[in-house]
Every structure is written in structure tokens, then in C-alpha cells.
mmCIF file of C-alpha atoms in Angstrom:
data_model
loop_
_atom_site.group_PDB
_atom_site.id
_atom_site.type_symbol
_atom_site.label_atom_id
_atom_site.label_comp_id
_atom_site.label_asym_id
_atom_site.label_seq_id
_atom_site.Cartn_x
_atom_site.Cartn_y
_atom_site.Cartn_z
ATOM 1 C CA MET A 1 -4.791 -0.969 17.582
ATOM 2 C CA VAL A 2 -6.302 -1.160 14.076
ATOM 3 C CA GLU A 3 -9.715 0.766 13.999
ATOM 4 C CA THR A 4 -12.818 -1.216 12.926
ATOM 5 C CA TRP A 5 -13.310 0.825 9.919
ATOM 6 C CA LEU A 6 -9.898 -0.156 8.670
ATOM 7 C CA VAL A 7 -10.188 -3.663 9.350
ATOM 8 C CA ASP A 8 -13.285 -3.811 7.433
ATOM 9 C CA ALA A 9 -11.604 -2.170 4.452
ATOM 10 C CA MET A 10 -8.570 -4.556 4.685
ATOM 11 C CA ARG A 11 -11.441 -7.335 4.576
ATOM 12 C CA SER A 12 -12.806 -6.022 1.515
ATOM 13 C CA TYR A 13 -9.434 -5.429 -0.115
ATOM 14 C CA ASN A 14 -8.190 -9.231 0.591
ATOM 15 C CA ALA A 15 -11.441 -10.237 -0.955
ATOM 16 C CA GLU A 16 -10.697 -8.537 -4.191
ATOM 17 C CA SER A 17 -7.131 -9.713 -4.075
ATOM 18 C CA TYR A 18 -8.526 -13.430 -3.861
ATOM 19 C CA SER A 19 -10.810 -12.828 -6.915
ATOM 20 C CA MET A 20 -8.062 -11.422 -8.854
ATOM 21 C CA ARG A 21 -5.034 -13.774 -7.805
ATOM 22 C CA HIS A 22 -4.840 -15.072 -11.472
ATOM 23 C CA ALA A 23 -3.834 -11.601 -12.518
ATOM 24 C CA TYR A 24 -0.476 -11.250 -10.501
ATOM 25 C CA ALA A 25 2.666 -12.706 -10.720
ATOM 26 C CA ALA A 26 3.571 -12.869 -7.005
ATOM 27 C CA GLN A 27 2.280 -11.921 -3.384
ATOM 28 C CA LEU A 28 3.372 -9.656 -0.590
ATOM 29 C CA HIS A 29 1.958 -10.000 2.873
ATOM 30 C CA LEU A 30 1.672 -6.677 4.878
ATOM 31 C CA PRO A 31 0.587 -6.627 8.522
ATOM 32 C CA GLY A 32 -2.306 -4.317 9.378
ATOM 33 C CA PRO A 33 -0.984 -2.384 12.022
ATOM 34 C CA VAL A 34 1.999 -1.554 9.649
ATOM 35 C CA PHE A 35 -0.390 -0.589 6.927
ATOM 36 C CA ARG A 36 -2.300 1.769 9.619
ATOM 37 C CA GLU A 37 1.146 3.459 10.346
ATOM 38 C CA LEU A 38 1.620 4.045 6.720
ATOM 39 C CA VAL A 39 -1.967 5.697 6.265
ATOM 40 C CA VAL A 40 -1.310 7.851 9.402
ATOM 41 C CA TRP A 41 2.292 9.080 8.277
ATOM 42 C CA ALA A 42 0.945 9.848 5.031
ATOM 43 C CA LEU A 43 -1.498 12.217 6.565
ATOM 44 C CA GLN A 44 0.980 13.664 9.054
ATOM 45 C CA SER A 45 3.217 14.802 6.371
ATOM 46 C CA LEU A 46 0.730 16.473 4.102
ATOM 47 C CA PRO A 47 0.950 18.151 1.744
ATOM 48 C CA ASP A 48 4.285 16.044 0.828
ATOM 49 C CA GLU A 49 4.627 12.799 -0.408
ATOM 50 C CA ILE A 50 6.519 10.438 1.861
ATOM 51 C CA LEU A 51 9.107 7.686 0.718
ATOM 52 C CA VAL A 52 9.156 4.373 3.123
ATOM 53 C CA GLY A 53 11.445 1.850 3.265
ATOM 54 C CA LEU A 54 10.050 -1.559 4.369
ATOM 55 C CA ASP A 55 12.127 -4.507 5.561
ATOM 56 C CA VAL A 56 10.992 -8.212 5.848
ATOM 57 C CA ASP A 57 11.321 -10.444 8.770
ATOM 58 C CA PRO A 58 13.836 -13.235 7.660
ATOM 59 C CA ASN A 59 12.357 -15.568 10.354
ATOM 60 C CA ARG A 60 8.621 -15.299 9.445
ATOM 61 C CA LYS A 61 7.658 -17.022 6.031
ATOM 62 C CA HIS A 62 4.320 -16.530 4.564
ATOM 63 C CA ILE A 63 1.897 -19.221 6.055
ATOM 64 C CA GLY A 64 1.829 -22.060 3.365
ATOM 65 C CA GLU A 65 -2.050 -22.516 3.047
ATOM 66 C CA VAL A 66 -2.382 -18.741 2.617
ATOM 67 C CA GLU A 67 0.370 -18.544 -0.106
ATOM 68 C CA SER A 68 -1.108 -21.642 -2.012
ATOM 69 C CA THR A 69 -4.908 -20.220 -1.806
ATOM 70 C CA PHE A 70 -3.731 -16.757 -3.165
ATOM 71 C CA GLU A 71 -1.421 -18.338 -5.770
ATOM 72 C CA GLY A 72 -2.537 -17.273 -9.188
ATOM 73 C CA GLN A 73 -1.887 -19.043 -12.765
ATOM 74 C CA GLU A 74 0.757 -16.454 -13.304
ATOM 75 C CA HIS A 75 2.948 -17.050 -10.510
ATOM 76 C CA VAL A 76 6.711 -16.400 -10.853
ATOM 77 C CA SER A 77 9.081 -18.150 -8.347
ATOM 78 C CA ASN A 78 12.179 -15.773 -7.210
ATOM 79 C CA LEU A 79 10.846 -12.927 -8.922
ATOM 80 C CA PHE A 80 12.232 -10.280 -6.250
ATOM 81 C CA GLY A 81 14.177 -10.004 -3.019
ATOM 82 C CA GLY A 82 12.296 -11.185 0.050
ATOM 83 C CA GLN A 83 9.687 -12.984 -1.793
ATOM 84 C CA GLY A 84 7.836 -15.160 0.475
ATOM 85 C CA TYR A 85 8.546 -13.567 3.779
ATOM 86 C CA VAL A 86 6.232 -11.147 5.773
ATOM 87 C CA ILE A 87 7.236 -7.630 6.062
ATOM 88 C CA LYS A 88 8.245 -6.666 9.371
ATOM 89 C CA GLU A 89 8.826 -2.738 9.922
ATOM 90 C CA ALA A 90 8.762 0.378 8.208
ATOM 91 C CA HIS A 91 10.680 3.731 8.045
ATOM 92 C CA VAL A 92 9.975 7.038 6.559
ATOM 93 C CA VAL A 93 13.030 8.008 4.687
ATOM 94 C CA ASN A 94 12.224 11.039 2.920
ATOM 95 C CA ARG A 95 9.198 13.548 2.249
ATOM 96 C CA GLY A 96 8.935 15.955 -0.657
ATOM 97 C CA ASP A 97 7.314 16.212 -4.191
ATOM 98 C CA SER A 98 6.521 13.559 -6.609
ATOM 99 C CA TYR A 99 10.100 13.970 -7.982
ATOM 100 C CA SER A 100 12.350 14.645 -5.024
ATOM 101 C CA VAL A 101 10.494 12.197 -2.630
ATOM 102 C CA HIS A 102 12.324 9.138 -4.573
ATOM 103 C CA HIS A 103 15.833 10.335 -3.564
ATOM 104 C CA LEU A 104 17.538 8.754 -0.615
ATOM 105 C CA PRO A 105 18.855 11.477 1.861
ATOM 106 C CA GLU A 106 22.483 11.093 2.944
ATOM 107 C CA GLU A 107 21.731 9.980 6.590
ATOM 108 C CA TRP A 108 20.294 6.836 5.015
ATOM 109 C CA THR A 109 23.313 5.999 3.117
ATOM 110 C CA ASP A 110 26.880 4.869 4.341
ATOM 111 C CA ASP A 111 29.928 3.444 2.732
ATOM 112 C CA LEU A 112 28.333 0.228 1.581
ATOM 113 C CA PHE A 113 26.125 2.282 -0.799
ATOM 114 C CA SER A 114 28.107 3.496 -3.425
ATOM 115 C CA GLY A 115 26.528 6.326 -5.994
ATOM 116 C CA GLN A 116 26.424 3.903 -8.683
ATOM 117 C CA ARG A 117 23.731 1.943 -6.993
ATOM 118 C CA GLY A 118 21.473 4.770 -7.565
ATOM 119 C CA SER A 119 19.702 7.413 -5.534
ATOM 120 C CA ARG A 120 17.772 4.708 -3.269
ATOM 121 C CA ALA A 121 21.128 2.581 -3.024
ATOM 122 C CA GLY A 122 19.339 -0.668 -2.049
ATOM 123 C CA ARG A 123 18.940 0.434 1.576
ATOM 124 C CA PHE A 124 15.597 -1.515 2.085
ATOM 125 C CA THR A 125 14.034 -4.416 0.261
ATOM 126 C CA HIS A 126 10.610 -2.797 -0.331
ATOM 127 C CA TRP A 127 9.698 0.660 -1.044
ATOM 128 C CA LEU A 128 6.290 2.746 -0.769
ATOM 129 C CA HIS A 129 5.418 5.988 -1.574
ATOM 130 C CA THR A 130 2.277 7.811 -1.201
ATOM 131 C CA HIS A 131 0.027 9.949 -3.648
ATOM 132 C CA PRO A 132 -2.074 12.461 -1.365
ATOM 133 C CA ASN A 133 -5.421 13.031 -3.041
ATOM 134 C CA ALA A 134 -4.314 11.137 -5.861
ATOM 135 C CA PRO A 135 -4.890 7.697 -7.242
ATOM 136 C CA ALA A 136 -2.190 4.877 -6.621
ATOM 137 C CA ILE A 137 -1.071 4.720 -10.333
ATOM 138 C CA PRO A 138 2.599 4.959 -11.115
ATOM 139 C CA SER A 139 4.050 7.997 -12.943
ATOM 140 C CA GLY A 140 6.897 8.118 -14.991
ATOM 141 C CA ALA A 141 9.098 8.898 -12.243
ATOM 142 C CA ASP A 142 7.768 6.136 -10.097
ATOM 143 C CA THR A 143 8.599 3.418 -12.651
ATOM 144 C CA ASP A 144 12.228 4.765 -13.180
ATOM 145 C CA ALA A 145 12.668 4.659 -9.135
ATOM 146 C CA ALA A 146 11.416 1.048 -9.306
ATOM 147 C CA GLN A 147 14.332 -0.060 -11.454
ATOM 148 C CA GLU A 148 16.560 0.324 -8.598
ATOM 149 C CA THR A 149 14.349 -1.858 -6.217
ATOM 150 C CA THR A 150 15.394 -5.416 -5.042
ATOM 151 C CA GLY A 151 11.855 -6.076 -3.728
ATOM 152 C CA VAL A 152 8.704 -4.472 -4.908
ATOM 153 C CA ASP A 153 7.401 -0.998 -5.351
ATOM 154 C CA MET A 154 3.957 0.172 -3.621
ATOM 155 C CA ILE A 155 1.906 3.126 -3.998
ATOM 156 C CA LEU A 156 -0.441 4.175 -1.432
ATOM 157 C CA GLY A 157 -3.125 6.564 -2.748
ATOM 158 C CA LEU A 158 -5.459 8.575 -0.212
ATOM 159 C CA ARG A 159 -8.644 10.813 -0.937
ATOM 160 C CA PHE A 160 -9.468 12.654 2.235
ATOM 161 C CA SER A 161 -10.900 15.995 3.588
ATOM 162 C CA PRO A 162 -10.301 18.388 4.557
ATOM 163 C CA GLU A 163 -8.308 18.842 1.252
ATOM 164 C CA GLY A 164 -6.315 21.697 2.041
ATOM 165 C CA PRO A 165 -4.041 22.701 -0.766
ATOM 166 C CA LEU A 166 -4.543 19.446 -2.498
ATOM 167 C CA PRO A 167 -7.689 18.908 -4.264
ATOM 168 C CA TRP A 168 -8.568 15.500 -5.415
ATOM 169 C CA PHE A 169 -6.670 14.688 -9.023
ATOM 170 C CA ASP A 170 -7.894 11.838 -10.958
ATOM 171 C CA ASP A 171 -7.041 12.599 -14.604
ATOM 172 C CA VAL A 172 -4.822 9.632 -15.110
ATOM 173 C CA ASP A 173 -5.336 6.156 -16.658
ATOM 174 C CA GLY A 174 -4.658 2.970 -14.981
ATOM 175 C CA THR A 175 -5.984 0.001 -12.826
ATOM 176 C CA ARG A 176 -7.283 1.280 -9.259
ATOM 177 C CA ARG A 177 -7.385 -0.991 -6.158
ATOM 178 C CA SER A 178 -9.305 0.712 -3.322
ATOM 179 C CA LEU A 179 -10.180 -0.735 0.084
ATOM 180 C CA GLY A 180 -13.955 -1.276 0.552
ATOM 181 C CA THR A 181 -15.485 2.123 -0.852
ATOM 182 C CA GLU A 182 -18.362 0.073 -2.051
ATOM 183 C CA HIS A 183 -19.467 -0.580 1.762
ATOM 184 C CA ALA A 184 -18.652 2.785 2.988
ATOM 185 C CA PRO A 185 -21.756 5.116 3.736
ATOM 186 C CA LYS A 186 -22.328 8.097 1.893
ATOM 187 C CA THR A 187 -21.999 11.652 3.352
ATOM 188 C CA LYS A 188 -22.422 15.165 1.704
ATOM 189 C CA ARG A 189 -19.361 17.241 1.455
ATOM 190 C CA SER A 190 -21.176 20.273 2.577
ATOM 191 C CA TRP A 191 -24.562 21.923 3.119
ATOM 192 C CA PHE A 192 -24.124 23.698 -0.489
ATOM 193 C CA SER A 193 -22.729 20.724 -2.285
ATOM 194 C CA ARG A 194 -24.878 17.786 -3.825
ATOM 195 C CA LYS A 195 -21.537 15.930 -4.465
ATOM 196 C CA GLU A 196 -21.572 12.943 -2.173
ATOM 197 C CA LEU A 197 -18.352 10.919 -1.199
ATOM 198 C CA PRO A 198 -17.931 7.820 0.678
ATOM 199 C CA VAL A 199 -16.533 7.881 4.218
ATOM 200 C CA LEU A 200 -14.413 4.785 5.131
ATOM 201 C CA GLY A 201 -13.791 6.300 8.494
ATOM 202 C CA ILE A 202 -12.055 9.157 10.564
ATOM 203 C CA ALA A 203 -8.304 8.915 10.823
ATOM 204 C CA PRO A 204 -6.302 9.744 13.957
ATOM 205 C CA THR A 205 -5.273 12.846 12.468
ATOM 206 C CA GLY A 206 -9.058 13.991 12.082
ATOM 207 C CA HIS A 207 -9.268 13.536 8.395
ATOM 208 C CA SER A 208 -12.281 12.015 6.727
ATOM 209 C CA ILE A 209 -11.151 8.932 4.757
ATOM 210 C CA HIS A 210 -12.954 8.553 1.346
ATOM 211 C CA ASP A 211 -10.755 6.262 -0.482
ATOM 212 C CA ILE A 212 -7.620 4.375 0.100
ATOM 213 C CA GLN A 213 -5.865 2.800 -2.627
ATOM 214 C CA LEU A 214 -3.089 0.314 -2.653
ATOM 215 C CA ILE A 215 -0.810 -1.422 -5.366
ATOM 216 C CA ALA A 216 2.577 -3.013 -5.675
ATOM 217 C CA PHE A 217 4.523 -3.902 -8.908
ATOM 218 C CA HIS A 218 7.980 -5.280 -9.662
ATOM 219 C CA LYS A 219 10.388 -3.340 -11.740
ATOM 220 C CA THR A 220 9.568 -5.470 -15.011
ATOM 221 C CA GLY A 221 5.764 -3.981 -14.653
ATOM 222 C CA LEU A 222 4.531 -7.444 -13.347
ATOM 223 C CA GLY A 223 1.661 -6.954 -10.711
ATOM 224 C CA VAL A 224 2.239 -8.080 -7.207
ATOM 225 C CA ASN A 225 -0.820 -8.999 -5.307
ATOM 226 C CA VAL A 226 -0.956 -7.412 -1.753
ATOM 227 C CA LEU A 227 -2.452 -9.350 1.312
ATOM 228 C CA LEU A 228 -3.340 -7.411 4.266
ATOM 229 C CA ILE A 229 -2.609 -9.685 7.290
ATOM 230 C CA ASP A 230 -3.549 -9.780 11.024
ATOM 231 C CA GLU A 231 -1.127 -10.722 13.895
ATOM 232 C CA SER A 232 -1.503 -14.319 13.260
ATOM 233 C CA GLY A 233 -0.302 -13.987 9.653
ATOM 234 C CA TYR A 234 -3.709 -14.509 8.038
ATOM 235 C CA PRO A 235 -5.602 -12.402 5.726
ATOM 236 C CA TYR A 236 -8.441 -10.143 7.217
ATOM 237 C CA GLY A 237 -11.546 -11.695 6.310
ATOM 238 C CA TRP A 238 -9.940 -15.377 5.885
ATOM 239 C CA ASP A 239 -12.671 -16.983 7.635
ATOM 240 C CA GLU A 240 -15.159 -15.428 4.936
ATOM 241 C CA LEU A 241 -12.832 -16.124 1.951
ATOM 242 C CA ILE A 242 -12.444 -19.714 2.644
ATOM 243 C CA GLN A 243 -15.443 -21.851 2.981
ATOM 244 C CA PRO A 244 -14.924 -24.534 5.556
ATOM 245 C CA THR A 245 -14.929 -28.217 4.029
ATOM 246 C CA SER A 246 -17.057 -30.986 5.652
#
């Protein structure tokens, strides 16, 4: 079950995905329950980053009217593997620091994947890795690893408390895509601090979530628009995005 606060955040994110649709070359439809799993896994694996492989459902295409509504002026057909199909499932493949996390462990390889195909070996269509208490902006290691991806690469950035050994790091340039922080209530971090942070909600791990950032990109550097969809295949907030015609 997806919590109400996360549904609200995904609705806000999709509204921005719609308003920014002309800035993207393609789109990727990610089910809300799968996205929730990714957030929980990221928090359960702290302080490490995690690498997650994602497969698409070959029997479930994007809904046509959703695809056309979010299609931008810069749309590119057949840009990546799995384009036009909904993500079906996710698997945690590795955990570690920002350099080792991109390596595919031996248990995820077999004779079909030679060393010449790189550390990821093409095991999954799409890949996602996490940035704990850091923004979802690609590093040099991230862009290098993306060259082996047949689909797209995603980054999930989380800002949370208690921080533990990972204080928030934001000294990096790049465009940020957040889930609904402008609608979150403000709360003081402590009795002695005047600094206030938004609280989107409380995760199942007990962490207060202050920001969730999500981006997707192709190995060429082109941005991919992520839509967070419900069980029916429509984006959360679809009714608010598309005004009925009379």
C-alpha cells in the first residue's frame, strides 16, 4: 500500500513532469508501488548507496493517451531498450559507496554475460542507484556507468533525518526534480535550531523524509521524463492534469 503522503508527492511530481514535457526526449512509466519499494530499500541500506536493476513488462505498453499527452516537442522514438513499456519489477543488485555500487556482483552474472560487456553486463533493461542525503545529480562515475545501459539510468536522491553519519550534501550543480516539497508542512529540526525543513512524511523505517528527488537520463545525456503511475497505468493526479472537455 502506498501511503497518502507519498501519493500526494507523486501527484505533484507528475504535474511538473507534464509542465516540463517539452524538455525531455522520451518518457518512462514507473508504478507507484515499485517506487515506494525503492525508497524503503534505500533507507534500509543506509549508509550505503544501492544499485537496483529494473525490468519492463513486455505485455504492458504505456497507455496511448498518457503517452501522447506527455510527449514533448523533442520526442525521440526508439531511443532506448524497453521504451514504451511499463516497468514491472525491481531487484537490489549491489550496495556500497559511490564507486563500487555500480559493479555487478558475480551472483548476477552467468555465461551469457562476458566481461567485455562491462561491469553491469546488460543484466537488466533499466538501472537506478541512490544518493543518500545528496541530490539526484549524476557524478562522473554515474555517467560512465550509464554507457553500458540498454535502457535508462535513474538516480533517487533522499534527504532524511535522523541523518546518522550522512549529513545533507548539496554542493553540486545541476537541475533538481523533487516530489512535492513545496506542499510539505514546515517543522523545526530541534529545539535549539531555527532551521526548518519540510517533512513530506514518515517512512516505514521511521525516517522523516524532507525531500525525494528523481531523475532519469539516457547514456547520450538526453533527459527522460519519469511518470509515476497507479495500478490502472495512469499517472497519479491524472484527473487534475487533464481537464475534461465538454
